[in-house]
Short mmCIF file of C-alpha atoms and ligand atoms in Angstrom, two decimals:
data_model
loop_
_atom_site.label_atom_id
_atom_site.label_comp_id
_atom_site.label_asym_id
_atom_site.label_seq_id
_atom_site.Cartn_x
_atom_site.Cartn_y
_atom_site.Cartn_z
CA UNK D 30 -10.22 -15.79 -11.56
CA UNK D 31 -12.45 -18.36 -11.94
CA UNK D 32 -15.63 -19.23 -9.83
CA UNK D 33 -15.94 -23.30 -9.38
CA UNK D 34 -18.91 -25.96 -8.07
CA UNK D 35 -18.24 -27.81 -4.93
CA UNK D 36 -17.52 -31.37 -6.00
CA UNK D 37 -20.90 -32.56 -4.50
CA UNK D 38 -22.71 -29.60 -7.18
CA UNK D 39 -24.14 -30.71 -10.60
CA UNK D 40 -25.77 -29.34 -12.85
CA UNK D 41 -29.18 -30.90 -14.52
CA UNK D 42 -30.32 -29.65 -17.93
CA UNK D 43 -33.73 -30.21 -19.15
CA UNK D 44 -36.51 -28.85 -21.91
CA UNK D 45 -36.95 -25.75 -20.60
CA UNK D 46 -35.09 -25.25 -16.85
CA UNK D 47 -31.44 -26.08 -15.57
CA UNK D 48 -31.40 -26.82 -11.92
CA UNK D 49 -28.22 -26.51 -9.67
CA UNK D 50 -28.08 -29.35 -6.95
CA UNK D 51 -26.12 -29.71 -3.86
CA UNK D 52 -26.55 -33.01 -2.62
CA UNK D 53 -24.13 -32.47 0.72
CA UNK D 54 -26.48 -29.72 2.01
CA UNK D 55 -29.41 -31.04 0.07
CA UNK D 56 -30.06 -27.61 -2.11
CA UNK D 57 -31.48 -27.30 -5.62
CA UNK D 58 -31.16 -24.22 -6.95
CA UNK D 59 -32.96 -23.07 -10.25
CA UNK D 60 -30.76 -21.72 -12.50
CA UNK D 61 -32.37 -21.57 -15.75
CA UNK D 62 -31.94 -17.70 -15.98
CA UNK D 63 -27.99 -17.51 -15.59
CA UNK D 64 -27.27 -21.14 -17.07
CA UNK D 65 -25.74 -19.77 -20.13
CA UNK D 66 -22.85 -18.36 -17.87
CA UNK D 67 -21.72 -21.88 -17.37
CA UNK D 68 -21.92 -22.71 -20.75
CA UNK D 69 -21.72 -26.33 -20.45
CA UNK D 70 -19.19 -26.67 -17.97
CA UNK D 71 -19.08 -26.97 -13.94
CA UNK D 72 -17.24 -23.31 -13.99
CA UNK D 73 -16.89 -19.92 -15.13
CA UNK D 74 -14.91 -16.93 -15.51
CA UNK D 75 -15.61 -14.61 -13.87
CA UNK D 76 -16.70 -11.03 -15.32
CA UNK D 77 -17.47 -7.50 -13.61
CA UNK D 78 -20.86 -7.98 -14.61
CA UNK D 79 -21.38 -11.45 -12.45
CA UNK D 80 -19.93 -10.41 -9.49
CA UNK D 81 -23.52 -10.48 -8.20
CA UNK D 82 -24.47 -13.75 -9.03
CA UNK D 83 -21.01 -15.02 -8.31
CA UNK D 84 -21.67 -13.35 -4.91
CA UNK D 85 -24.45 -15.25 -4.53
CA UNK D 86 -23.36 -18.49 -5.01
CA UNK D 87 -20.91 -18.42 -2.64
CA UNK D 88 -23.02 -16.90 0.01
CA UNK D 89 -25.62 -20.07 -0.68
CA UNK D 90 -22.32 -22.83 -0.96
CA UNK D 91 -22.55 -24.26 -4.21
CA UNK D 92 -18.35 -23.10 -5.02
CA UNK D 93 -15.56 -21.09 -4.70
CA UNK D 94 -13.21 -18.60 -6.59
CA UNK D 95 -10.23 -20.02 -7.75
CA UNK D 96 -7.11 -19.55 -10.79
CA UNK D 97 -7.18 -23.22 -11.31
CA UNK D 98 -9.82 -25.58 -12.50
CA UNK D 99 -10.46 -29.01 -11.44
CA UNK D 100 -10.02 -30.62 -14.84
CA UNK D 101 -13.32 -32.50 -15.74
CA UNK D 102 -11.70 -36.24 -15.01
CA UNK D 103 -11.41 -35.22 -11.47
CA UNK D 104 -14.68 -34.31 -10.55
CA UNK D 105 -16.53 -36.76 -8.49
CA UNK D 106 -18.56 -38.85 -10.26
CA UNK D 107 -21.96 -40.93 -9.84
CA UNK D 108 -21.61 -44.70 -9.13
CA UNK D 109 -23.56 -47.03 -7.78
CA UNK D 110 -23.51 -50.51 -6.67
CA UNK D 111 -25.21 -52.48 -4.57
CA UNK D 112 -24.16 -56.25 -3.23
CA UNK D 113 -27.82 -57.37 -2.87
CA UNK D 114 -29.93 -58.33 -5.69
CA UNK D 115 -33.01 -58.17 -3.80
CA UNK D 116 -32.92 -55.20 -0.94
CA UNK D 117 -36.59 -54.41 -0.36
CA UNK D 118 -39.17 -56.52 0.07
CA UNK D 119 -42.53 -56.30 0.08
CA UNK D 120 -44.54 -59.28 1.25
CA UNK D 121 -48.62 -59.60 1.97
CA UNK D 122 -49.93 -61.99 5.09
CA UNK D 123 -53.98 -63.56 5.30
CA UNK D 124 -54.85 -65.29 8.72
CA UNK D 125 -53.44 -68.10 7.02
CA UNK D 126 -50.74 -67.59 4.17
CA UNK D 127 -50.80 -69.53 0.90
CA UNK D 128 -47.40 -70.63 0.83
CA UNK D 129 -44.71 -71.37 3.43
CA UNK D 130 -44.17 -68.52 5.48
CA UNK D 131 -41.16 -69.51 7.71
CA UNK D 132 -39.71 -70.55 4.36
CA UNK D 133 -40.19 -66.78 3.04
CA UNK D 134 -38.66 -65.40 5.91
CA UNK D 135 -35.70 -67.53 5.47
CA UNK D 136 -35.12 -66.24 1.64
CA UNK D 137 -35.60 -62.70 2.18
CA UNK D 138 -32.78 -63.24 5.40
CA UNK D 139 -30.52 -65.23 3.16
CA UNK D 140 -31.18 -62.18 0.17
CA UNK D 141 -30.06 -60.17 2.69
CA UNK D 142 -32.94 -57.47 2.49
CA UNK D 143 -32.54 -54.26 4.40
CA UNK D 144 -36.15 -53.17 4.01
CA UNK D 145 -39.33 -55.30 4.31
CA UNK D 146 -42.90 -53.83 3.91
CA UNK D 147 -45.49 -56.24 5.68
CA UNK D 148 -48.82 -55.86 4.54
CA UNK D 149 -51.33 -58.06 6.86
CA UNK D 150 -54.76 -58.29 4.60
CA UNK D 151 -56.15 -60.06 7.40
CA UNK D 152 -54.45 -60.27 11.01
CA UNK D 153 -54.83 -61.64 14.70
CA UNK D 154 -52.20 -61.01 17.43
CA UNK D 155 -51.42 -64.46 17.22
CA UNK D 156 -50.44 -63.98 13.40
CA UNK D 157 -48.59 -60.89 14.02
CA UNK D 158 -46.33 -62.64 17.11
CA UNK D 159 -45.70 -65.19 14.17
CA UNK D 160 -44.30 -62.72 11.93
CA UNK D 161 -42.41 -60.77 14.28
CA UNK D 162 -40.67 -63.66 15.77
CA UNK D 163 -39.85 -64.29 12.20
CA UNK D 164 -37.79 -60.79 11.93
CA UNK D 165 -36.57 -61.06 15.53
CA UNK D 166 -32.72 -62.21 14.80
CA UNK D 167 -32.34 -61.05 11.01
CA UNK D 168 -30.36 -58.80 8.80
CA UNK D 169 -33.55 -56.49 8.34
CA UNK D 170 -33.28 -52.90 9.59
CA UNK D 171 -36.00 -51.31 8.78
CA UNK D 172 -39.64 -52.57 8.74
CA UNK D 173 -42.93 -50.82 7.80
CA UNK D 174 -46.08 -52.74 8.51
CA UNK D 175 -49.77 -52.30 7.01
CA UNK D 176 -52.82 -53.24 8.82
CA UNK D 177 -56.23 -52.76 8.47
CA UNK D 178 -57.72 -50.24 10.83
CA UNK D 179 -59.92 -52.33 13.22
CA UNK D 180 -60.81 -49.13 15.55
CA UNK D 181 -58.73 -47.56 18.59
CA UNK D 182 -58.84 -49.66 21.47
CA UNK D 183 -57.65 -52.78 18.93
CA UNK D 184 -55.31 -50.50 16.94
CA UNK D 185 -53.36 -48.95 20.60
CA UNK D 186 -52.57 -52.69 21.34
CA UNK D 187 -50.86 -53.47 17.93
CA UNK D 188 -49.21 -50.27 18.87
CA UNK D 189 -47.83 -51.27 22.20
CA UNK D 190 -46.59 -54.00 20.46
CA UNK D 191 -44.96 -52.51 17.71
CA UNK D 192 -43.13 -49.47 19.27
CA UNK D 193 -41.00 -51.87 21.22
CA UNK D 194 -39.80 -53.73 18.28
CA UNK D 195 -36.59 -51.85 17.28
CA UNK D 196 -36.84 -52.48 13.28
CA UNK D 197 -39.98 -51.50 13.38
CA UNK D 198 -40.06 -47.94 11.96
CA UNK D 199 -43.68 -47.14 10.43
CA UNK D 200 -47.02 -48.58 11.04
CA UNK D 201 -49.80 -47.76 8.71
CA UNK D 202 -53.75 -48.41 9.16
CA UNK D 203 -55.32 -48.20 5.81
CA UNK D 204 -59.08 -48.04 5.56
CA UNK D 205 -58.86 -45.79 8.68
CA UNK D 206 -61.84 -43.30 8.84
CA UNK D 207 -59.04 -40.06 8.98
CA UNK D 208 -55.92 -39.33 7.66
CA UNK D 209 -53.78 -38.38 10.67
CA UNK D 210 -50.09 -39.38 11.68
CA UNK D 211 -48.20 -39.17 15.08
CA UNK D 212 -44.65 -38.98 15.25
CA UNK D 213 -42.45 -40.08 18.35
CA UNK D 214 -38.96 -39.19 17.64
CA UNK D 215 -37.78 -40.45 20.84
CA UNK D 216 -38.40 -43.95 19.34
CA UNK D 217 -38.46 -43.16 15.72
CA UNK D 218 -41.57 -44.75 15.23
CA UNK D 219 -44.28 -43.16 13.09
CA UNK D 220 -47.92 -44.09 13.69
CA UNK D 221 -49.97 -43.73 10.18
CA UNK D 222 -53.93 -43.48 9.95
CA UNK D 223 -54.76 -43.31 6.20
CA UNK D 224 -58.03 -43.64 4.60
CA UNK D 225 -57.50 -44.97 1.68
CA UNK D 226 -57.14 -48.81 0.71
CA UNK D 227 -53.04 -48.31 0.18
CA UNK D 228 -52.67 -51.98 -0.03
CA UNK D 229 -54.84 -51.61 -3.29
CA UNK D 230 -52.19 -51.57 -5.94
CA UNK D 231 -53.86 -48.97 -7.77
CA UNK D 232 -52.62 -46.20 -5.19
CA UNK D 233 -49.10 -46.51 -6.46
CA UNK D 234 -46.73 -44.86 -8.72
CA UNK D 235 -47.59 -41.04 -8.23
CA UNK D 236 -45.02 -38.50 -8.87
CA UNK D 237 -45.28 -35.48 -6.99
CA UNK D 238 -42.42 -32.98 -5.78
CA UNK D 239 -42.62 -34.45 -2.21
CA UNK D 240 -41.20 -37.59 -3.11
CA UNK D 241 -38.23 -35.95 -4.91
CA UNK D 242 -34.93 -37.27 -3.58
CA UNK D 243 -31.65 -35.05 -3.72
CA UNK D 244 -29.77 -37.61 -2.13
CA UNK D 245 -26.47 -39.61 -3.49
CA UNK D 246 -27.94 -42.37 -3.22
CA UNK D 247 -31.21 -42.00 -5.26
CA UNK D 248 -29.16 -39.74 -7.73
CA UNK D 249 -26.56 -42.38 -8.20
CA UNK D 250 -28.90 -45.24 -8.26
CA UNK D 251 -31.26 -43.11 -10.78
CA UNK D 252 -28.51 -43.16 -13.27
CA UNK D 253 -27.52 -46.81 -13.10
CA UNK D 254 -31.12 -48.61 -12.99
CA UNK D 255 -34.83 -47.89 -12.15
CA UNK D 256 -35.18 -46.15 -8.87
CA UNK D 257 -37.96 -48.20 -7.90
CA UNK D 258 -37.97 -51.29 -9.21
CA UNK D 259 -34.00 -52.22 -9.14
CA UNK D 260 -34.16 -54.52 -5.85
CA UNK D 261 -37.68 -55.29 -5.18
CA UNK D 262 -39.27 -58.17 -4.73
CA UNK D 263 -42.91 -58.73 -3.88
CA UNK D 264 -44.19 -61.61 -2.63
CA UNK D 265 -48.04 -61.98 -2.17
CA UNK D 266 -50.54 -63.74 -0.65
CA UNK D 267 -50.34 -66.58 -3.02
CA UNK D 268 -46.18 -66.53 -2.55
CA UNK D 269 -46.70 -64.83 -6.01
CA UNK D 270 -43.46 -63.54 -6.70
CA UNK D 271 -43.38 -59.99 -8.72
CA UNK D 272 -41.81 -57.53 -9.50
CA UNK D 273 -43.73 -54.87 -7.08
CA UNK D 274 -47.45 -55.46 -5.91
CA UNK D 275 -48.87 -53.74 -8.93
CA UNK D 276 -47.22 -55.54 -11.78
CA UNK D 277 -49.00 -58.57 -14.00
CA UNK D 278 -46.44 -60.43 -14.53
CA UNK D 279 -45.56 -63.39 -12.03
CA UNK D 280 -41.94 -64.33 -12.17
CA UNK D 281 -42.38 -67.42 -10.17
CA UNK D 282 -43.55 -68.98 -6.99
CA UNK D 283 -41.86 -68.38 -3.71
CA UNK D 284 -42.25 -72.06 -2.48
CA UNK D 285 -41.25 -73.40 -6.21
CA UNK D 286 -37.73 -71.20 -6.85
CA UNK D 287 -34.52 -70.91 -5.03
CA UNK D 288 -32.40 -67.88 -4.58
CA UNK D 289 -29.97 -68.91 -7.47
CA UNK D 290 -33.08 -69.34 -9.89
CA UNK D 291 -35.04 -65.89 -8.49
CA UNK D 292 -31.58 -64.16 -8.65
CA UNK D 293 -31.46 -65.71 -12.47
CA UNK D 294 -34.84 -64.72 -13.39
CA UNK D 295 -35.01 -61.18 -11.92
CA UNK D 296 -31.88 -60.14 -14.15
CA UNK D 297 -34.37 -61.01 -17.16
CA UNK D 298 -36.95 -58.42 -16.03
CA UNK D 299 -36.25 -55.38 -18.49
CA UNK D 300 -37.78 -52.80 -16.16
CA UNK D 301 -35.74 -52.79 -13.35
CA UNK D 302 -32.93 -51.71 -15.51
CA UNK D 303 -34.75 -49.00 -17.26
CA UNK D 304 -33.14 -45.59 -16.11
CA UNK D 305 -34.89 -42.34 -16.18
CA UNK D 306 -32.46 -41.26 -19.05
CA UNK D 307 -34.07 -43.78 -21.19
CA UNK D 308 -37.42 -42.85 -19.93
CA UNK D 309 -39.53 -40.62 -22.53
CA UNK D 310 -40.51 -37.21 -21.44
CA UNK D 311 -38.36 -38.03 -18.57
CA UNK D 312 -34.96 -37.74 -20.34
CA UNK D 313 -35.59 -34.20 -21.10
CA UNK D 314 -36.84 -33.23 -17.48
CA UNK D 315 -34.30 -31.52 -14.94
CA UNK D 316 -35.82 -33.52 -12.17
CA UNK D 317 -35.21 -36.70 -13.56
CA UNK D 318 -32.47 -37.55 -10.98
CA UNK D 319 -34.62 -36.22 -7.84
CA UNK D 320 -37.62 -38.22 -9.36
CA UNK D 321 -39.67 -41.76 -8.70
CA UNK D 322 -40.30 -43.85 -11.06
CA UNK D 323 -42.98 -45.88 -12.03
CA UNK D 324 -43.14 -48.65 -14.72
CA UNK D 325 -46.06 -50.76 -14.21
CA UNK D 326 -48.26 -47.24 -14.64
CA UNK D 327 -47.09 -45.92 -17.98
CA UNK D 328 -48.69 -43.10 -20.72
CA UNK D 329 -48.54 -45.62 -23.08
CA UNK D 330 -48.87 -49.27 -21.25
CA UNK D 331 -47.99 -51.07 -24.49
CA UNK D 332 -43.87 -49.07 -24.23
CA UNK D 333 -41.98 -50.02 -21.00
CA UNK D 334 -40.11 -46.83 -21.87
CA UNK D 335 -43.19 -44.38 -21.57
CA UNK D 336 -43.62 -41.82 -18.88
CA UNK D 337 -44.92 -42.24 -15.95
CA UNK D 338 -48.65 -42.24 -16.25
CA UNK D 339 -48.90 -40.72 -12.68
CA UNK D 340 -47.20 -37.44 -13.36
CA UNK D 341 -48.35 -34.43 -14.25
CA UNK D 342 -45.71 -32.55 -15.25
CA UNK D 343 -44.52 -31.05 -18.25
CA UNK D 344 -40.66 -29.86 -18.71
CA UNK D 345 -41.32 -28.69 -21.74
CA UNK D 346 -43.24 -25.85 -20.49
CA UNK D 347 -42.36 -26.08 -16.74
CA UNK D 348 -45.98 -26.33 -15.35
CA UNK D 349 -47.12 -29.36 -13.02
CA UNK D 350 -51.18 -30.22 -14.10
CA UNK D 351 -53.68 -32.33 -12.64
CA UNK D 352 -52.95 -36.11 -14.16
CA UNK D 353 -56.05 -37.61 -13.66
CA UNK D 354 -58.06 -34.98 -16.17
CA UNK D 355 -55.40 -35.05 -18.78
CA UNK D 356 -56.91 -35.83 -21.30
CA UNK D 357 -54.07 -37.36 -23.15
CA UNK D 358 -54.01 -39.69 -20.58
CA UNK D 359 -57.50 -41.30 -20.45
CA UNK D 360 -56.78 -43.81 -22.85
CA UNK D 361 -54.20 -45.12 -20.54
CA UNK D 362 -56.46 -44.85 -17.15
CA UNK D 363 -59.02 -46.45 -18.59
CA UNK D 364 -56.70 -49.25 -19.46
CA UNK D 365 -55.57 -49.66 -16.12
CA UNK D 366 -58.96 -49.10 -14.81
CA UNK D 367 -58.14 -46.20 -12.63
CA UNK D 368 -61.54 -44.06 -13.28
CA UNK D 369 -62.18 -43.71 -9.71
CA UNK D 370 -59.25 -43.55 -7.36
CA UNK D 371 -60.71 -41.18 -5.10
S1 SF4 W 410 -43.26 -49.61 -10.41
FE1 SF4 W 410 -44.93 -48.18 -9.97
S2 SF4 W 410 -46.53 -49.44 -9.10
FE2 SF4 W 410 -44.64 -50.61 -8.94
S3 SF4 W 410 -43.82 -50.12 -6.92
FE3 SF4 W 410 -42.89 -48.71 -8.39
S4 SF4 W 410 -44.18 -46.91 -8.30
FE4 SF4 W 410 -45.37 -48.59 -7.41
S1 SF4 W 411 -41.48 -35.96 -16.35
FE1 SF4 W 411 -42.47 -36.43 -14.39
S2 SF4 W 411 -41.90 -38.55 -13.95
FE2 SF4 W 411 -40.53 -37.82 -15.53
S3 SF4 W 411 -38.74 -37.08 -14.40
FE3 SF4 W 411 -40.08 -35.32 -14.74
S4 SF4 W 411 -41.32 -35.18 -12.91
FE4 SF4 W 411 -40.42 -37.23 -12.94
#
C-alpha cells in the first residue's frame, strides 16, 4: 500500500526546508523533517513505522492510500497563459494630465486590462467624474484608486462617490495622518488610510510572508514569467510608459505608440520574463512559487537576475532578518537612495 498526494499537492524543495502545498484548500505544510520519506517522488510506501505521519496526512488532506500510483505523466501540471499582453495597469492623473487622457482610456479598453490602479497626484471632483466616466462602460473589473488625503469631511465625499461605482474595489489615502482601514463586505469596498507617500515609488517591492500567494494562479504564472512584472503597464503623468512606476527605463510615450508597437516593444523587456527559478537566492528558496517579485529593486542593481533587494530572508539558513540593516545590502540602498524610507 502506497500513500499518494492529491493532484492539487506539490512538493517545493529548497536550501534548507521542503514545503508541502495544497493549493485547493490553500495549505502549506512544512515538511522538511519527513521529506526524505518521499524521496523525490509525489508518493511513498508505506512502512509500520509511518503510519503516524501517514495518519496525519490524511487527517490534514494532502492524499490517500492506494496499490496503484498515478504514473508521473498524469499528474496535473502547471500552465499558464494569458490572452492579454497588458492586464494591469497602473496609470497616474495631475489636475491636468500631460498627455491625452481619453486616448489612454481607450488603449488600456482595447488591451483589454482587467485591473487598473489610478493614482490621482492632484485631484478635484470634477477630475475624478472625468475619469470615472472614462471606466463607466469598459472591460475593467476591478479598480483601486489613490488619492491624497485632503481631511474627513473632503475624503467621506470621494467616498460616497466611490462605493457606488461597482469596479471600484479599494480606495487608498496616502499621506493620511493614521494608518487605519474599514472594510464593508456588503459592498466589497475597502476604505484605506495610510500614512505613508505609497505613490512614492520607493515603497515598492517588499517581500514579506503576507504577500505570499498559494494560489494556481500565482504558482502557475510564477513558473512561466515574472509574477509582477509579466502584464503591467504603467503609464504616468507624462503618458510615460514603463514597465511599473518604479522602473528607469521609458519604453515609449502613450500618445506617440500604438497597441501593435507597445505590444512589440514590451516583448523586448527582459524582466518581465525573468522567473523566480532563474532568480538568484530565489531558485534555491521553497517559497519561491508563493513569493513576489521585484526587479527594479535588486541586491545587485547592475544583474536583472539578483534577488530581491527587499527581502530579508535567507533559505539557506531558514531565518527572515531585517533588510534594511543588512549590511550586505547597503551598497545597493544607497544606490537606489533608499536611506530613509521610514
Ligand atoms: S518590479 Fe518591484 S517596484 Fe516594480 S511593481 Fe514590481 S515590486 Fe514594485
Ligand atoms: S529569497 Fe526572498 S524573494 Fe526570493 S523567493 Fe525567497 S522569500 Fe521570495
Amino acid at each position: 500500500m502506497y500513500f499518494e498526494l492529491y493532484q492539487d499537492c506539490f512538493i517545493v524543495k529548497g536550501a534548507k526546508n521542503i514545503l508541502l502545498s495544497d493549493v485547493h484548500f490553500n495549505k502549506i505544510l512544512d515538511i522538511t523533517e519527513f521529506y526524505e520519506i518521499f524521496d523525490g517522488k509525489h508518493y511513498f510506501l508505506i512502512e509500520d513505522n509511518l503510519s503516524e505521519i501517514t495518519s496525519f496526512l490524511i487527517t490534514e488532506r494532502f492524499g490517500n492510500l492506494t496499490e496503484n500510483i498515478t504514473p508521473e505523466n498524469f499528474r496535473k501540471k502547471f500552465k499558464w497563459r494569458s490572452p492579454n499582453k497588458i492586464n494591469e495597469v497602473i496609470i497616474e492623473h495631475k489636475l491636468k494630465d500631460n498627455f491625452d487622457t481619453a486616448g489612454a482610456y481607450r488603449m488600456i479598453e482595447e488591451l483589454s486590462a482587467s485591473f487598473i490602479q489610478i493614482r490621482f497626484l492632484e485631484y478635484s471632483m470634477a477630475k475624478i467624474d472625468e475619469i470615472l466616466s472614462f471606466i463607466e462602460f469598459s472591460s475593467i473589473q476591478t479598480v483601486e484608486i489613490l488619492i491624497p488625503f485632503n481631511g474627513i469631511p473632503q475624503d467621506l465625499t470621494i467616498i460616497k462617490k466611490l462605493e457606488i461605482n461597482p469596479r471600484v474595489k479599494t480606495v487608498y489615502f496616502y499621506n493620511a495622518p493614521e494608518n487605519r482601514s474599514i472594510v464593508n463586505d456588503d459592498k466589497l469596498f475597502t476604505i484605506i488610510y495610510y500614512e505613508k507617500n505609497i505613490i512614492d515609488p520607493k515603497y515598492c517591492g517588499i517581500i514579506q510572508e503576507d504577500y505570499f500567494l498559494n494560489d494556481i494562479n500565482n504558482i502557475s504564472k510564477s513558473k512561466a514569467v515574472n509574477n509582477c512584472l509579466y502584464g503591467k503597464l504603467f503609464i504616468s503623468s507624462n503618458g510615460d510608459l514603463k514597465n511599473c512606476p518604479s522602473a528607469d527605463k521609458i519604453i515609449n510615450n502613450i500618445d506617440k505608440t500604438s497597441i501593435s508597437s507597445l505590444t512589440e516593444e514590451i516583448k523586448k523587456e527582459k524582466e518581465r520574463f525573468i522567473t523566480k527559478d532563474q532568480i538568484e537566492v530565489c531558485k534555491d528558496c521553497e517559497y519561491r512559487y508563493f513569493c513576489t517579485d521585484c526587479r527594479m529593486f535588486r541586491e545587485s542593481p547592475e544583474n536583472i537576475f539578483s534577488k530581491p533587494l527587499k527581502c530579508g530572508y535567507d533559505p539557506y539558513k531558514g531565518i527572515w532578518e531585517d533588510w534594511s540593516t543588512n549590511p550586505l545590502k547597503l551598497k545597493a540602498i544607497k544606490y537606489y537612495e533608499l536611506e530613509n524610507l521610514n
